[in-house]
Amino acid sequence: MFTGRKGNLRESFRTVFPLILAMGANAINQFADRIFLARFSDSAIQASLPGGILSWLFICLLVATAGYSGTFVAQFHGAGSRRDAAAAYGQGLWLTLMCLPLVLGSIPLGHLVFDLCGHAPAIVAEEKAYYDILQLGGVFCVLNAVLSGYFTGIGRSRLVGFANVVGNLANLVLDWMFIFGKCGCAAWGIRGAGWATAIAAALPCVILGAVTLFDPALRGARYLAALRLRGNLLRRIVRYGIPSGLHQFIDVATFTVFVMLTGRLDAMSFAVSNIGFAVNHLSFAPLMGLNQGASVLVGQHQGAHDPDASIRATKSCLFIALTYMGLFATVLFCFPDAIMDLFRGEASQFDPAAFRKLGRTLLWLLLSWGLFDATGLVVGGALKGAGDTKFVMWALMAISLGLWMPAVFAVMAFAPSITSLWLTMPFYCCICATTCIVRFRRGKWKQLRLVDDLVTSA
């Protein structure tokens, strides 16, 4: 697993580390963002997660569908056809353009959701303001997925990592300026956090978009050739990308319901739960980098007709994921009170002792599903990279809607507490991880071929 053959640990680490770094920078940025908002006001931290998660709910389907062009780039690259890889990127750009009216049209729909949630009026007002601004920058998330998918697919993940780290660093600085009113800016609070995110989302697109102009497969007239609509390729990307997107949409939708239901509990439970998920993002985001990395590596090896290398790459990514989660769990277990204290502002009305106690409980509960989450994300990413997107969609949709959501609503009906709600999470993550492992071990994905009949030239 470590050296000597394709898919070994060293090769896999070179591919996934820049993606882990980029997603880790995003997690640190969001973590700091939540700290800033918690120190700005109690209402800002309560409104931040519902506003942010609903925004992602309406964008994730589009991001995953258009971004699946990157899997085709990887498979064409593995098959040795750079011209077709460039064409897959071009179809992703067309999908991005088609997504623009859908992103903007989701704004009034989001307002309707917030009105139905039953949160306090002051919280709803801040949720809507934050959400509106995030949606304005949503199209850059779709474009970034396509650009990142292209460069990762052809093996230039370091560039992707660099561009996204730059965007996240800019977001962090803009958060500090816009939330608290630094460097001559007004103190905009949660609205400032929204504008910082929207502006910073454009930076990786500018960097990666500029580099495409100098890429050998896209330079000059080749760019125009890549942008030519190829109906069979575009339909194939959509055919496999939509199940991938629907899986993410259902996953985020059920999590959104979970978050909205926590808002019906007391204010401290709602705030501490949002803080807990902000901490969880520090583990989840790097795992998403591994999810992307596993998908790309498996895509490249499947394009080269080497399923054994795909298996080795998946095991390598899983080893990295579990090692990271072990280190993260150690820190979380040893320093829960210190982590919670980062989120206590001077103006907070919450009792410090009760705030720390509840936070400690939720952070330790978080550890109970971390390893399951890591396993499910890596193996699920590998299945998607091979093209097994329909199984992932139907299986995880059934688990989310058929098992987890009924458990959540039962808790709200019979034992409504934040601790009881959080206890449903390890149950959900364990079943998801087990399902992905069983599917992967059965090996049906090895026979899938996404691009063999679409290759036109080297």
PDB file of N, CA, C and O in Angstrom, residues 327-359:
ATOM      1  N   LEU A 327      -6.194  11.749  15.226  1.00  0.00           N
ATOM      2  CA  LEU A 327      -5.553  12.940  15.793  1.00  0.00           C
ATOM      3  C   LEU A 327      -6.588  13.986  16.206  1.00  0.00           C
ATOM      4  O   LEU A 327      -6.487  14.603  17.281  1.00  0.00           O
ATOM      5  N   PHE A 328      -7.584  14.181  15.367  1.00  0.00           N
ATOM      6  CA  PHE A 328      -8.637  15.157  15.665  1.00  0.00           C
ATOM      7  C   PHE A 328      -9.395  14.752  16.926  1.00  0.00           C
ATOM      8  O   PHE A 328      -9.691  15.591  17.792  1.00  0.00           O
ATOM      9  N   ALA A 329      -9.711  13.473  17.059  1.00  0.00           N
ATOM     10  CA  ALA A 329     -10.449  12.985  18.222  1.00  0.00           C
ATOM     11  C   ALA A 329      -9.657  13.191  19.505  1.00  0.00           C
ATOM     12  O   ALA A 329     -10.221  13.528  20.554  1.00  0.00           O
ATOM     13  N   THR A 330      -8.348  13.017  19.428  1.00  0.00           N
ATOM     14  CA  THR A 330      -7.504  13.208  20.618  1.00  0.00           C
ATOM     15  C   THR A 330      -7.581  14.640  21.113  1.00  0.00           C
ATOM     16  O   THR A 330      -7.736  14.898  22.314  1.00  0.00           O
ATOM     17  N   VAL A 331      -7.473  15.596  20.198  1.00  0.00           N
ATOM     18  CA  VAL A 331      -7.551  17.015  20.571  1.00  0.00           C
ATOM     19  C   VAL A 331      -8.927  17.344  21.157  1.00  0.00           C
ATOM     20  O   VAL A 331      -9.042  18.014  22.197  1.00  0.00           O
ATOM     21  N   LEU A 332      -9.970  16.852  20.517  1.00  0.00           N
ATOM     22  CA  LEU A 332     -11.331  17.164  20.954  1.00  0.00           C
ATOM     23  C   LEU A 332     -11.629  16.572  22.324  1.00  0.00           C
ATOM     24  O   LEU A 332     -12.290  17.207  23.150  1.00  0.00           O
ATOM     25  N   PHE A 333     -11.135  15.378  22.567  1.00  0.00           N
ATOM     26  CA  PHE A 333     -11.393  14.723  23.841  1.00  0.00           C
ATOM     27  C   PHE A 333     -10.661  15.417  24.981  1.00  0.00           C
ATOM     28  O   PHE A 333     -11.183  15.518  26.098  1.00  0.00           O
ATOM     29  N   CYS A 334      -9.477  15.936  24.708  1.00  0.00           N
ATOM     30  CA  CYS A 334      -8.646  16.517  25.774  1.00  0.00           C
ATOM     31  C   CYS A 334      -8.990  17.975  26.080  1.00  0.00           C
ATOM     32  O   CYS A 334      -8.788  18.427  27.218  1.00  0.00           O
ATOM     33  N   PHE A 335      -9.503  18.730  25.103  1.00  0.00           N
ATOM     34  CA  PHE A 335      -9.665  20.176  25.303  1.00  0.00           C
ATOM     35  C   PHE A 335     -11.068  20.684  24.963  1.00  0.00           C
ATOM     36  O   PHE A 335     -11.204  21.726  24.314  1.00  0.00           O
ATOM     37  N   PRO A 336     -12.141  20.023  25.392  1.00  0.00           N
ATOM     38  CA  PRO A 336     -13.482  20.489  25.001  1.00  0.00           C
ATOM     39  C   PRO A 336     -13.847  21.850  25.583  1.00  0.00           C
ATOM     40  O   PRO A 336     -14.445  22.689  24.907  1.00  0.00           O
ATOM     41  N   ASP A 337     -13.487  22.111  26.864  1.00  0.00           N
ATOM     42  CA  ASP A 337     -13.854  23.382  27.493  1.00  0.00           C
ATOM     43  C   ASP A 337     -13.118  24.548  26.843  1.00  0.00           C
ATOM     44  O   ASP A 337     -13.699  25.625  26.625  1.00  0.00           O
ATOM     45  N   ALA A 338     -11.841  24.342  26.531  1.00  0.00           N
ATOM     46  CA  ALA A 338     -11.068  25.416  25.895  1.00  0.00           C
ATOM     47  C   ALA A 338     -11.652  25.755  24.522  1.00  0.00           C
ATOM     48  O   ALA A 338     -11.707  26.931  24.136  1.00  0.00           O
ATOM     49  N   ILE A 339     -12.103  24.745  23.807  1.00  0.00           N
ATOM     50  CA  ILE A 339     -12.710  24.985  22.495  1.00  0.00           C
ATOM     51  C   ILE A 339     -14.002  25.773  22.648  1.00  0.00           C
ATOM     52  O   ILE A 339     -14.250  26.741  21.908  1.00  0.00           O
ATOM     53  N   MET A 340     -14.840  25.401  23.609  1.00  0.00           N
ATOM     54  CA  MET A 340     -16.102  26.118  23.805  1.00  0.00           C
ATOM     55  C   MET A 340     -15.872  27.560  24.229  1.00  0.00           C
ATOM     56  O   MET A 340     -16.627  28.458  23.836  1.00  0.00           O
ATOM     57  N   ASP A 341     -14.839  27.796  25.031  1.00  0.00           N
ATOM     58  CA  ASP A 341     -14.572  29.163  25.496  1.00  0.00           C
ATOM     59  C   ASP A 341     -14.223  30.107  24.350  1.00  0.00           C
ATOM     60  O   ASP A 341     -14.390  31.327  24.471  1.00  0.00           O
ATOM     61  N   LEU A 342     -13.731  29.552  23.226  1.00  0.00           N
ATOM     62  CA  LEU A 342     -13.432  30.399  22.077  1.00  0.00           C
ATOM     63  C   LEU A 342     -14.685  31.083  21.545  1.00  0.00           C
ATOM     64  O   LEU A 342     -14.602  32.141  20.913  1.00  0.00           O
ATOM     65  N   PHE A 343     -15.837  30.482  21.795  1.00  0.00           N
ATOM     66  CA  PHE A 343     -17.097  30.977  21.229  1.00  0.00           C
ATOM     67  C   PHE A 343     -17.908  31.832  22.212  1.00  0.00           C
ATOM     68  O   PHE A 343     -19.041  32.179  21.909  1.00  0.00           O
ATOM     69  N   ARG A 344     -17.343  32.149  23.354  1.00  0.00           N
ATOM     70  CA  ARG A 344     -18.089  32.949  24.328  1.00  0.00           C
ATOM     71  C   ARG A 344     -17.691  34.414  24.224  1.00  0.00           C
ATOM     72  O   ARG A 344     -16.558  34.790  24.520  1.00  0.00           O
ATOM     73  N   GLY A 345     -18.622  35.231  23.770  1.00  0.00           N
ATOM     74  CA  GLY A 345     -18.380  36.668  23.715  1.00  0.00           C
ATOM     75  C   GLY A 345     -18.689  37.335  25.041  1.00  0.00           C
ATOM     76  O   GLY A 345     -19.397  36.783  25.892  1.00  0.00           O
ATOM     77  N   GLU A 346     -18.188  38.527  25.225  1.00  0.00           N
ATOM     78  CA  GLU A 346     -18.413  39.253  26.480  1.00  0.00           C
ATOM     79  C   GLU A 346     -19.881  39.583  26.693  1.00  0.00           C
ATOM     80  O   GLU A 346     -20.354  39.674  27.819  1.00  0.00           O
ATOM     81  N   ALA A 347     -20.634  39.737  25.600  1.00  0.00           N
ATOM     82  CA  ALA A 347     -22.041  40.115  25.716  1.00  0.00           C
ATOM     83  C   ALA A 347     -22.969  38.902  25.801  1.00  0.00           C
ATOM     84  O   ALA A 347     -24.187  39.058  25.858  1.00  0.00           O
ATOM     85  N   SER A 348     -22.400  37.697  25.813  1.00  0.00           N
ATOM     86  CA  SER A 348     -23.238  36.492  25.820  1.00  0.00           C
ATOM     87  C   SER A 348     -24.078  36.406  27.097  1.00  0.00           C
ATOM     88  O   SER A 348     -23.599  36.695  28.202  1.00  0.00           O
ATOM     89  N   GLN A 349     -25.342  36.003  26.928  1.00  0.00           N
ATOM     90  CA  GLN A 349     -26.264  35.872  28.064  1.00  0.00           C
ATOM     91  C   GLN A 349     -26.301  34.446  28.613  1.00  0.00           C
ATOM     92  O   GLN A 349     -26.993  34.186  29.596  1.00  0.00           O
ATOM     93  N   PHE A 350     -25.542  33.523  28.021  1.00  0.00           N
ATOM     94  CA  PHE A 350     -25.589  32.131  28.452  1.00  0.00           C
ATOM     95  C   PHE A 350     -24.738  31.925  29.712  1.00  0.00           C
ATOM     96  O   PHE A 350     -23.651  32.503  29.834  1.00  0.00           O
ATOM     97  N   ASP A 351     -25.238  31.089  30.621  1.00  0.00           N
ATOM     98  CA  ASP A 351     -24.486  30.747  31.825  1.00  0.00           C
ATOM     99  C   ASP A 351     -23.207  30.005  31.439  1.00  0.00           C
ATOM    100  O   ASP A 351     -23.281  28.971  30.754  1.00  0.00           O
ATOM    101  N   PRO A 352     -22.031  30.475  31.874  1.00  0.00           N
ATOM    102  CA  PRO A 352     -20.770  29.865  31.420  1.00  0.00           C
ATOM    103  C   PRO A 352     -20.647  28.385  31.766  1.00  0.00           C
ATOM    104  O   PRO A 352     -20.202  27.583  30.933  1.00  0.00           O
ATOM    105  N   ALA A 353     -21.039  27.999  32.977  1.00  0.00           N
ATOM    106  CA  ALA A 353     -20.892  26.606  33.393  1.00  0.00           C
ATOM    107  C   ALA A 353     -21.808  25.692  32.576  1.00  0.00           C
ATOM    108  O   ALA A 353     -21.392  24.629  32.105  1.00  0.00           O
ATOM    109  N   ALA A 354     -23.053  26.123  32.389  1.00  0.00           N
ATOM    110  CA  ALA A 354     -23.995  25.310  31.607  1.00  0.00           C
ATOM    111  C   ALA A 354     -23.577  25.257  30.139  1.00  0.00           C
ATOM    112  O   ALA A 354     -23.712  24.221  29.475  1.00  0.00           O
ATOM    113  N   PHE A 355     -23.063  26.367  29.647  1.00  0.00           N
ATOM    114  CA  PHE A 355     -22.591  26.458  28.263  1.00  0.00           C
ATOM    115  C   PHE A 355     -21.458  25.460  28.027  1.00  0.00           C
ATOM    116  O   PHE A 355     -21.467  24.702  27.051  1.00  0.00           O
ATOM    117  N   ARG A 356     -20.481  25.419  28.944  1.00  0.00           N
ATOM    118  CA  ARG A 356     -19.355  24.496  28.799  1.00  0.00           C
ATOM    119  C   ARG A 356     -19.812  23.042  28.941  1.00  0.00           C
ATOM    120  O   ARG A 356     -19.359  22.168  28.201  1.00  0.00           O
ATOM    121  N   LYS A 357     -20.696  22.782  29.898  1.00  0.00           N
ATOM    122  CA  LYS A 357     -21.136  21.399  30.136  1.00  0.00           C
ATOM    123  C   LYS A 357     -21.849  20.828  28.916  1.00  0.00           C
ATOM    124  O   LYS A 357     -21.576  19.702  28.487  1.00  0.00           O
ATOM    125  N   LEU A 358     -22.774  21.605  28.358  1.00  0.00           N
ATOM    126  CA  LEU A 358     -23.493  21.128  27.171  1.00  0.00           C
ATOM    127  C   LEU A 358     -22.533  20.984  25.987  1.00  0.00           C
ATOM    128  O   LEU A 358     -22.597  20.006  25.230  1.00  0.00           O
ATOM    129  N   GLY A 359     -21.629  21.946  25.846  1.00  0.00           N
ATOM    130  CA  GLY A 359     -20.654  21.871  24.765  1.00  0.00           C
ATOM    131  C   GLY A 359     -19.775  20.642  24.887  1.00  0.00           C
ATOM    132  O   GLY A 359     -19.507  19.950  23.899  1.00  0.00           O
TER     133      GLY A 359
END
